[in-house]
mmCIF file of C-alpha atoms in Angstrom:
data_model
loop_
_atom_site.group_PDB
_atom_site.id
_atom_site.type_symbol
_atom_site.label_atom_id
_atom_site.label_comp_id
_atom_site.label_asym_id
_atom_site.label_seq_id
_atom_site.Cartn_x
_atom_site.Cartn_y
_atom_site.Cartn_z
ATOM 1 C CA UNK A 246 -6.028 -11.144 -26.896
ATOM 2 C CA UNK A 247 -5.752 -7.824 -25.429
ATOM 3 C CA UNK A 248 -8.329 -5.971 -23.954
ATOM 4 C CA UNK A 249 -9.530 -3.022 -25.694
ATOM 5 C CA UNK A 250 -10.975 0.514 -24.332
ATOM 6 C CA UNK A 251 -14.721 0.627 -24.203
ATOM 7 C CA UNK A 252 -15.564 3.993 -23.060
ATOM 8 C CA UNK A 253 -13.708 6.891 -21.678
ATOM 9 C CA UNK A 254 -13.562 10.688 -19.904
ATOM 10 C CA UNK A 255 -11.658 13.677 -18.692
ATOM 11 C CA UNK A 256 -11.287 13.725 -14.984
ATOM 12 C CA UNK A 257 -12.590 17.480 -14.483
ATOM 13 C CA UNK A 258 -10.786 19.068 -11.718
ATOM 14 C CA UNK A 259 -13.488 19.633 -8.538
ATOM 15 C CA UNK A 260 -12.727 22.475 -5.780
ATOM 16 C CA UNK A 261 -13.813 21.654 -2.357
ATOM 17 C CA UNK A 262 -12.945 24.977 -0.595
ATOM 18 C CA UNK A 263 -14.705 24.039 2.511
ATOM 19 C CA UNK A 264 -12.024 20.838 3.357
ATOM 20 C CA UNK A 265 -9.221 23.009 1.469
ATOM 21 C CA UNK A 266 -9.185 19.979 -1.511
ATOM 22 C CA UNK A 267 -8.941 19.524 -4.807
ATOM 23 C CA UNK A 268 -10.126 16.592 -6.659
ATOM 24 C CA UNK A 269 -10.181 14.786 -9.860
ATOM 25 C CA UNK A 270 -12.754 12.004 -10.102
ATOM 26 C CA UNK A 271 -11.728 8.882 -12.527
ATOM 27 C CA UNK A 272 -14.726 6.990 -10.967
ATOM 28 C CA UNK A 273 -17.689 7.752 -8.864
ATOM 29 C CA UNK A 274 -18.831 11.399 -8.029
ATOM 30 C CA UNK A 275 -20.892 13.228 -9.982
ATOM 31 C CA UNK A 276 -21.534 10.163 -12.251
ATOM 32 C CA UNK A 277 -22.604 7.931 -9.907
ATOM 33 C CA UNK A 278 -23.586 5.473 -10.751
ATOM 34 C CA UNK A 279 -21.130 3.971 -12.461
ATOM 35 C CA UNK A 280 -21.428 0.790 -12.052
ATOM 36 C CA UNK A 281 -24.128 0.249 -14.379
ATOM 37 C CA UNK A 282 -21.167 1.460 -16.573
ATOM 38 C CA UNK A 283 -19.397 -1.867 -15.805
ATOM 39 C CA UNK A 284 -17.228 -1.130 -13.016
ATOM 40 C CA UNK A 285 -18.319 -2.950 -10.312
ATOM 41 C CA UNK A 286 -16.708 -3.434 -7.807
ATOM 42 C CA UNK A 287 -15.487 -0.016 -7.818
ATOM 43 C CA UNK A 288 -17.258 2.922 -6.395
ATOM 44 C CA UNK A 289 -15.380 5.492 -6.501
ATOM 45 C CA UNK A 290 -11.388 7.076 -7.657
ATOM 46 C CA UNK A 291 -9.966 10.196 -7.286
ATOM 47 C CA UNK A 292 -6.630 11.868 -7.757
ATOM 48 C CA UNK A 293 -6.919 14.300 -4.805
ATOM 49 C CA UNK A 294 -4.697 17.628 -3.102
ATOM 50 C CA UNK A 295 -5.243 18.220 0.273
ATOM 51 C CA UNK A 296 -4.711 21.313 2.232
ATOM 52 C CA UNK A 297 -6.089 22.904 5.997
ATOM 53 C CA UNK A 298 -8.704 22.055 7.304
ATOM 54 C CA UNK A 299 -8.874 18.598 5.301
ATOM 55 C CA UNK A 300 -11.556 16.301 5.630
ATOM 56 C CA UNK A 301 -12.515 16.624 9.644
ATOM 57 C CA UNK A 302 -14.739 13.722 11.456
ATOM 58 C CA UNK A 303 -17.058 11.518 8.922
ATOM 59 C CA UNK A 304 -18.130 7.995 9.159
ATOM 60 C CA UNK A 305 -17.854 5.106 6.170
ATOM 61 C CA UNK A 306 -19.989 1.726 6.147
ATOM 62 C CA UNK A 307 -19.861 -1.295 3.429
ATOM 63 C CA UNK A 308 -16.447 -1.002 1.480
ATOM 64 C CA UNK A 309 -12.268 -0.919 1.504
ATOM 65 C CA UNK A 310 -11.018 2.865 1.348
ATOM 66 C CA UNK A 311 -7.550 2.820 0.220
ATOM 67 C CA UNK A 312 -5.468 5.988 0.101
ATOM 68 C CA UNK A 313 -1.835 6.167 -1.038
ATOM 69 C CA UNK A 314 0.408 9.189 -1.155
ATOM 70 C CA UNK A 315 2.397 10.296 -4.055
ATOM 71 C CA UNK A 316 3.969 13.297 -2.118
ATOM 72 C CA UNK A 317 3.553 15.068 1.167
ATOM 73 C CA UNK A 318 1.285 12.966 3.454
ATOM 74 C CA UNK A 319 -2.307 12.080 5.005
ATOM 75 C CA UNK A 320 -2.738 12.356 8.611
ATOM 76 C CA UNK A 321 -5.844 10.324 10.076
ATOM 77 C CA UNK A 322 -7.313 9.065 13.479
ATOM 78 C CA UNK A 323 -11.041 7.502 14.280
ATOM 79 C CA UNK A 324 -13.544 7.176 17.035
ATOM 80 C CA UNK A 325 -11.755 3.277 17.595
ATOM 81 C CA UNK A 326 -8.557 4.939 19.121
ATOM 82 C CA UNK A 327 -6.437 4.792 15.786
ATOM 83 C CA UNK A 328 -3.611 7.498 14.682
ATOM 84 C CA UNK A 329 -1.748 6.926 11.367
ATOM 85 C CA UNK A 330 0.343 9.442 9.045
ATOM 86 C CA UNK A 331 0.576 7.697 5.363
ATOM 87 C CA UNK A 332 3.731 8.926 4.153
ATOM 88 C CA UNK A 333 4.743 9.905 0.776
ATOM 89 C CA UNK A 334 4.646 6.623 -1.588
ATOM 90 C CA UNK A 335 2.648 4.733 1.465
ATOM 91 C CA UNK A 336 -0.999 3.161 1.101
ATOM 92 C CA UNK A 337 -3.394 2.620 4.081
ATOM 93 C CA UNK A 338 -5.646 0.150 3.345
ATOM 94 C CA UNK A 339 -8.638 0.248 5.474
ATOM 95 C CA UNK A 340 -11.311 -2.506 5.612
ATOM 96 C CA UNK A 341 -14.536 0.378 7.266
ATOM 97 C CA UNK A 342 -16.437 -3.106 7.531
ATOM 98 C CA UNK A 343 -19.199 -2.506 9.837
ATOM 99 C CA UNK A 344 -18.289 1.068 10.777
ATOM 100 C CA UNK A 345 -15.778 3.837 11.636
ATOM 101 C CA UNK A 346 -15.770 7.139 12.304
ATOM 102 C CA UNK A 347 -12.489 8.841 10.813
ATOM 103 C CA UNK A 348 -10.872 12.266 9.701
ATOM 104 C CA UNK A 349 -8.239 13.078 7.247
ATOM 105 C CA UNK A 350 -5.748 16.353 7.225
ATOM 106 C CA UNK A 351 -2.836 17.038 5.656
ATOM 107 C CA UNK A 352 0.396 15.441 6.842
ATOM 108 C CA UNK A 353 3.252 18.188 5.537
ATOM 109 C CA UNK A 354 2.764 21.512 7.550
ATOM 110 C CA UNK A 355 5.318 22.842 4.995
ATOM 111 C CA UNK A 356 5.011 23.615 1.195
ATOM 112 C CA UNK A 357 4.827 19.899 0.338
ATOM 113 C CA UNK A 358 1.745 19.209 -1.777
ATOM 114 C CA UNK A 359 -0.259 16.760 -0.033
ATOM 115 C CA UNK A 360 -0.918 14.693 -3.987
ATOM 116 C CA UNK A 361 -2.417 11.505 -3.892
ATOM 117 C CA UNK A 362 -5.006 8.712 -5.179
ATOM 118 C CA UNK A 363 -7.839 7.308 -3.111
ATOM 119 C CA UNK A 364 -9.904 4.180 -4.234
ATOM 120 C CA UNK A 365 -13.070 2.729 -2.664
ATOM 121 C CA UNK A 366 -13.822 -1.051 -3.464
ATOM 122 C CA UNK A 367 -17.117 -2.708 -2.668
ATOM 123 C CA UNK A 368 -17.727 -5.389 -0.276
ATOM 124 C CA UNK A 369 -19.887 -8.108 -0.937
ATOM 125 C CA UNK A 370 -22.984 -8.397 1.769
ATOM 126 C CA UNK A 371 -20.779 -10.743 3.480
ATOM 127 C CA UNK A 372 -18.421 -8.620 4.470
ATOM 128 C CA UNK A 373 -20.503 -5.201 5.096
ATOM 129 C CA UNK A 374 -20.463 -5.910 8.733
ATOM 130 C CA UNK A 375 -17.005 -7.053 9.444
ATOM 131 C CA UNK A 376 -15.006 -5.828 12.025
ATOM 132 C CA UNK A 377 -13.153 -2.620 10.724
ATOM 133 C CA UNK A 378 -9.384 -3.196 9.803
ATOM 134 C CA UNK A 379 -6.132 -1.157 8.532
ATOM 135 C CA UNK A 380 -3.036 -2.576 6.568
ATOM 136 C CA UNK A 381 -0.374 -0.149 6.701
ATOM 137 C CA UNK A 382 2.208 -0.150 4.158
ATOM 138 C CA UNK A 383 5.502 2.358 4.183
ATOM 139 C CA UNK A 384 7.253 2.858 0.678
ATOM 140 C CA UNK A 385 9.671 0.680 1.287
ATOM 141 C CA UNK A 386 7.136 -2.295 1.667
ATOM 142 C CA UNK A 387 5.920 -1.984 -1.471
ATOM 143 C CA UNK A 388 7.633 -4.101 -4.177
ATOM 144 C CA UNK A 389 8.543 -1.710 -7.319
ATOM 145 C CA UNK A 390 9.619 -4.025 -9.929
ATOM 146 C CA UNK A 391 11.203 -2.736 -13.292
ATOM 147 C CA UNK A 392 12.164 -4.158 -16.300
ATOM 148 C CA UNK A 393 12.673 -2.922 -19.867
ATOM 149 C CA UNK A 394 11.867 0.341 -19.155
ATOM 150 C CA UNK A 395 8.681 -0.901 -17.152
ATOM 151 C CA UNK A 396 7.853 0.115 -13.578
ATOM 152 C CA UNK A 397 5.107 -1.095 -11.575
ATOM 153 C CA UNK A 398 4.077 0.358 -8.016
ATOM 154 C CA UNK A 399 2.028 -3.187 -6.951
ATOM 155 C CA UNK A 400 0.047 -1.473 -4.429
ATOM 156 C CA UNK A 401 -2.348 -4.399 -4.424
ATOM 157 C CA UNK A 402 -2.398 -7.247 -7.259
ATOM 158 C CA UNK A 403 0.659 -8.533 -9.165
ATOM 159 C CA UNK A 404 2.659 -7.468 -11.900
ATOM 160 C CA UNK A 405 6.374 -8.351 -13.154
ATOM 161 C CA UNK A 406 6.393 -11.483 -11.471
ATOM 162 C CA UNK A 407 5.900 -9.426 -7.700
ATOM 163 C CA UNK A 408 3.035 -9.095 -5.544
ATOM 164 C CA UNK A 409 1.514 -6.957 -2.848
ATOM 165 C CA UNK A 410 1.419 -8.369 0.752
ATOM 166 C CA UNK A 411 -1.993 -6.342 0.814
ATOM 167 C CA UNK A 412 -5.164 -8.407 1.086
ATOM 168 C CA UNK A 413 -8.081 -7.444 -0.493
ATOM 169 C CA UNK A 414 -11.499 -9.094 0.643
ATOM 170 C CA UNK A 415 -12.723 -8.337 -2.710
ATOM 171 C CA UNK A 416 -9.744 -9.331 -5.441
ATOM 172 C CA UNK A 417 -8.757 -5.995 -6.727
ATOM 173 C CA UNK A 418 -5.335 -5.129 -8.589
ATOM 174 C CA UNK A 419 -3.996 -1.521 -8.008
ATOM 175 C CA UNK A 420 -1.027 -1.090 -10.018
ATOM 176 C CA UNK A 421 1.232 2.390 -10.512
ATOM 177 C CA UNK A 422 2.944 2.442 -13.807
ATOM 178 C CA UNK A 423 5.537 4.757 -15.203
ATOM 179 C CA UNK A 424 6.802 3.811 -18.789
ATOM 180 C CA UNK A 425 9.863 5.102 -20.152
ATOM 181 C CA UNK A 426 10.064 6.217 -24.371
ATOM 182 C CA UNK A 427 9.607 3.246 -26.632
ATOM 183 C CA UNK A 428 8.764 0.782 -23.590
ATOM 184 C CA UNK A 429 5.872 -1.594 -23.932
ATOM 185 C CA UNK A 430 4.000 -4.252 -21.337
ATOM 186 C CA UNK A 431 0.699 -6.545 -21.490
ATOM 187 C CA UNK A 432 -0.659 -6.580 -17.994
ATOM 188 C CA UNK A 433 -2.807 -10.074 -17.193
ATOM 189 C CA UNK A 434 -6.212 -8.756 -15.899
ATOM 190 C CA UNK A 435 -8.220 -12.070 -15.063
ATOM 191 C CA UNK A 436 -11.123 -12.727 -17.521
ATOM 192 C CA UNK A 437 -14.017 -11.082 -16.461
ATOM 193 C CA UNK A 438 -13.181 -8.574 -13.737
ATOM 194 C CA UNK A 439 -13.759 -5.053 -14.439
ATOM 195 C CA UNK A 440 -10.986 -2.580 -14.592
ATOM 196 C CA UNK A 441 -10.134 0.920 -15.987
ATOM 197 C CA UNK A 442 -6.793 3.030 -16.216
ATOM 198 C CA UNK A 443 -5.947 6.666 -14.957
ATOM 199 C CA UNK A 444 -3.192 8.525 -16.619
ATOM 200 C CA UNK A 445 -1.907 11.076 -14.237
ATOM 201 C CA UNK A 446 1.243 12.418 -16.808
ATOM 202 C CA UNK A 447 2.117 11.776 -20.991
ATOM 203 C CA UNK A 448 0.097 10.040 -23.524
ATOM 204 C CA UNK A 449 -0.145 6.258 -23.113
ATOM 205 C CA UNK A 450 -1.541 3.417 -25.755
ATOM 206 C CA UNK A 451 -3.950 0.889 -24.585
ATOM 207 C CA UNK A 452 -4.603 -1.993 -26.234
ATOM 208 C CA UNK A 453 -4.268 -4.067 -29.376
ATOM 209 C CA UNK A 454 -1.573 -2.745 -32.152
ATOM 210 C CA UNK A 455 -4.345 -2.128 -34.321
ATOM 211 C CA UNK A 456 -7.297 -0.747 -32.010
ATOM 212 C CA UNK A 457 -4.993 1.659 -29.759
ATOM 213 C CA UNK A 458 -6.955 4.271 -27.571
ATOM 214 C CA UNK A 459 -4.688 7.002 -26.415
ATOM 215 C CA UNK A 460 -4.871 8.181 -22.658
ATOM 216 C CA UNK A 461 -3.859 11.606 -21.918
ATOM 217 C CA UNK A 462 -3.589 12.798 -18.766
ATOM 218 C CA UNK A 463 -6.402 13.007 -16.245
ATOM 219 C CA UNK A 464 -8.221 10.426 -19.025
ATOM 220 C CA UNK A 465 -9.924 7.771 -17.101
ATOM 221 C CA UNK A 466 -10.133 4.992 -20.200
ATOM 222 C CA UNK A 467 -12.831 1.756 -18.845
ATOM 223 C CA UNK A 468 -11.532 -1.237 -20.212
ATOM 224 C CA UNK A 469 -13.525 -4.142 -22.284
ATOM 225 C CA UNK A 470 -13.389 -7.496 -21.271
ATOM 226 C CA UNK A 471 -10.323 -9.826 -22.242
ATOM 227 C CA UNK A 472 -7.132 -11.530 -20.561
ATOM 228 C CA UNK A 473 -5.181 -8.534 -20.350
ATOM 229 C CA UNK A 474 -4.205 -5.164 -21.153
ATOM 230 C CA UNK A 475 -1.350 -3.941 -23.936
ATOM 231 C CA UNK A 476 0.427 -0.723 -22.791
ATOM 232 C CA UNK A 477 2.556 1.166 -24.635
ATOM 233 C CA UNK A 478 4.899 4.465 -24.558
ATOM 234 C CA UNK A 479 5.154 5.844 -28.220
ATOM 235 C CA UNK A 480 5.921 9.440 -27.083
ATOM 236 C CA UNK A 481 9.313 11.265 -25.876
ATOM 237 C CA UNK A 482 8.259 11.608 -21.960
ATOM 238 C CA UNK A 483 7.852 9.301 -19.509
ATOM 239 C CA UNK A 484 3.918 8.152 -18.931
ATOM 240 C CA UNK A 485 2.719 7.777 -15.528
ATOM 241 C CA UNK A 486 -0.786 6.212 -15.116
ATOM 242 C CA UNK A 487 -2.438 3.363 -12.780
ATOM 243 C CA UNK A 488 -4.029 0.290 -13.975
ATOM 244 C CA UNK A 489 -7.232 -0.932 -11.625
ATOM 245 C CA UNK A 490 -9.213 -3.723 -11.780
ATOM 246 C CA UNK A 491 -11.258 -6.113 -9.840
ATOM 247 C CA UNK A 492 -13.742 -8.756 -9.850
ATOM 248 C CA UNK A 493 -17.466 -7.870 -9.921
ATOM 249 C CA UNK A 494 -19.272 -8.533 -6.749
ATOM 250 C CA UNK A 495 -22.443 -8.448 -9.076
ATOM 251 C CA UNK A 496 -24.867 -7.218 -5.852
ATOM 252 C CA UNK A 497 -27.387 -4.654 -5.576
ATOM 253 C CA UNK A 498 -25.502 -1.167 -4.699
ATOM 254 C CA UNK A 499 -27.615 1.496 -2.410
ATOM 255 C CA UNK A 500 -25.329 4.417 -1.536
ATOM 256 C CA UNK A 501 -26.236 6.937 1.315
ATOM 257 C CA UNK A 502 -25.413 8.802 4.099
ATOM 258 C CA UNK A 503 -23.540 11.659 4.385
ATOM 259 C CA UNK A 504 -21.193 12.183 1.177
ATOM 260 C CA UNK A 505 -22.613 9.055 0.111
ATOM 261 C CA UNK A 506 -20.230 7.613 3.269
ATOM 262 C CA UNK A 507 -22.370 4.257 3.379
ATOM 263 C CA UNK A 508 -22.463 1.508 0.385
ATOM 264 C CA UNK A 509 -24.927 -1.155 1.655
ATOM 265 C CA UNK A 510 -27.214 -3.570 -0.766
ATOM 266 C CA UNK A 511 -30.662 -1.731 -0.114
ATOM 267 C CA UNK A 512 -32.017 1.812 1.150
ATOM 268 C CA UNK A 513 -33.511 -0.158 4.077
ATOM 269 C CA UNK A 514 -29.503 -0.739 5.024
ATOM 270 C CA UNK A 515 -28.622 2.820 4.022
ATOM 271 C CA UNK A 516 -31.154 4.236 6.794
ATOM 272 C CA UNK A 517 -30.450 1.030 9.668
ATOM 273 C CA UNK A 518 -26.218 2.906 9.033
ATOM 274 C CA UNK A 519 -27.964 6.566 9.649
ATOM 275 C CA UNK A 520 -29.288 5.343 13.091
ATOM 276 C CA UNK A 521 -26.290 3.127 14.010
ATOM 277 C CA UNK A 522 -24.506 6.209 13.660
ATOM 278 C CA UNK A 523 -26.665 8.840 15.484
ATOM 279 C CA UNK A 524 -27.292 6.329 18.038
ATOM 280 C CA UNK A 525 -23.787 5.000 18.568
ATOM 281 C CA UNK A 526 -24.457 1.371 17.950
ATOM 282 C CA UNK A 527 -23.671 -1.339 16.135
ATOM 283 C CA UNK A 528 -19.804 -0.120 15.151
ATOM 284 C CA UNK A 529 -20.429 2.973 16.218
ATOM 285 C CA UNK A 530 -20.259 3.245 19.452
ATOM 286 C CA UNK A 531 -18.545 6.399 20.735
ATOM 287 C CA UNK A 532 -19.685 7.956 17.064
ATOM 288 C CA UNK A 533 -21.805 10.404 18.738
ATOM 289 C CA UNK A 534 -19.646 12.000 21.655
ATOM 290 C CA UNK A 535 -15.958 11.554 19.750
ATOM 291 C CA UNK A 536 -14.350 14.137 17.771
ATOM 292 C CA UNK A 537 -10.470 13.998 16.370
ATOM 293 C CA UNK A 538 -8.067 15.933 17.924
ATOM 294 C CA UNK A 539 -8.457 18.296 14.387
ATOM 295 C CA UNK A 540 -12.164 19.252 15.080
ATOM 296 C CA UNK A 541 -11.413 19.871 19.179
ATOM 297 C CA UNK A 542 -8.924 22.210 18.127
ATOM 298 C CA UNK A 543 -10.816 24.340 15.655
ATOM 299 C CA UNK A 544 -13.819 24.343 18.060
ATOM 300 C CA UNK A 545 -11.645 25.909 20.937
#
């Protein structure tokens, strides 16, 4: 039985002049929070432009940050010694565990727009203070399976019978469809996890044949519970959306810090992640004294 759409909204677009970004949120943001809204383990999605100065130095506690290009690129280094470009149809999967100081710019210094989606995933309290950990994956790593005028991006998860090398501490599917005219797919979603979809271009059908919801873009659509998730193309364009879901970590959620940077169990945690940072302990060592090579430039 599919799963149906329980509740849905328009992914307003959000100017951030001061980091030169443009955002829409499908999850998190200014209605945090939302997992009372059953999305748990998800804290926050957005569909994001970047431009100078970008996102300069700012730390992240307590959950995965993944970010994966569509076009142009994301350049990032941290306070651990790490220097990555994601390149256009890449994903950078990073684990923040128990602490890391990082900053994000644009990669294209040319008229390339800098598009892309970036997803945070809880951790359960079990995982909050790992070690922090990066899986890097080019475009060419990433199985893009197609049939019957289905393709699937399997950025993390499994679809058409392929499935990401990407683990994810807490079991999360990120899937990037694009559905020709006429074509039509069920996706399995595992009974019980939480999941919603994000339609970026065209006018997709979700669910059964007769209780359709139609996602236009920039409609983030939250789905019910079931065993999967009927998609279908009824219009003349291509559709390009992504599917998410994951399985609830079902934990108390205190978010904090700066941004709301640090996604512990309690506000007791929240504050104990201030200090380690101001203090340079505890995962964050050389927080205090370390700025990227961005911010030492712009303060010259």
């Amino acid at each position: 039985m599919s799963r149906t759409i329980a509740n849905s909204h328009q992914a307003d677009l959000q100017v951030f002049e001061r980091y030169g970004t443009k955002a829409r949120y499908a999850v998190g943001y200014s209605d945090w929070p939302e997992m009372a809204a059953g999305l748990d383990p998800f804290i926050m999605m957005n569909e994001f432009e970047i431009t100078k100065p970008g996102v300069t130095d700012h730390p992240h506690r307590g959950y995965d940050h993944a970010t994966y290009m569509l076009s142009g690129a994301d350049s990032n280094e941290d306070s651990k010694g790490y220097k990555n470009r994601v390149e256009p149809g890449g994903l950078q999967w990073l684990t923040a565990g128990k602490g890391v100081v990082h900053c994000e710019v644009p990669g294209s210094d040319d008229d390339t727009k800098n598009h892309g989606l970036q997803l945070w995933v809880n951790l359960k309290r079990a995982d909050k203070m790992v070690e922090p950990a990066y899986q890097e994956l080019l475009s060419k790593d990433i199985p893009k399976p197609s049939k019957d005028g289905v393709t699937v991006v399997v950025l993390a998860g499994e679809s058409l019978g392929e499935k990401s090398q990407v683990y994810t501490r807490t079991p999360t599917m990120f899937l990037d469809f694009t559905l020709e005219p006429g074509a039509k797919y069920t996706q399995a979603v595992p009974k019980g996890w939480n999941g919603f979809v994000y339609v970026m271009s065209g006018n997709v059908h979700l669910g059964p044949e007769d209780k359709q919801t139609v996602g236009k873009p920039h409609d983030s659509l939250i789905m019910s519970d079931g065993n999967g998730l009927a998609l279908e193309n009824k219009g003349p364009e291509k559709v390009h959306f992504v599917l998410v879901a994951g399985e609830p970590i079902n934990e108390p959620v205190c978010r904090g810090g700066p941004a709301g940077h640090f996604v512990m169990n309690t506000e007791e945690e929240v504050r104990a992640a201030l200090g380690d940072w101001k203090n340079g302990r505890n995962g964050f060592e050389n927080a205090p004294t370390w700025k990227s090579s961005v911010v030492a430039e712009l303060q010259k």
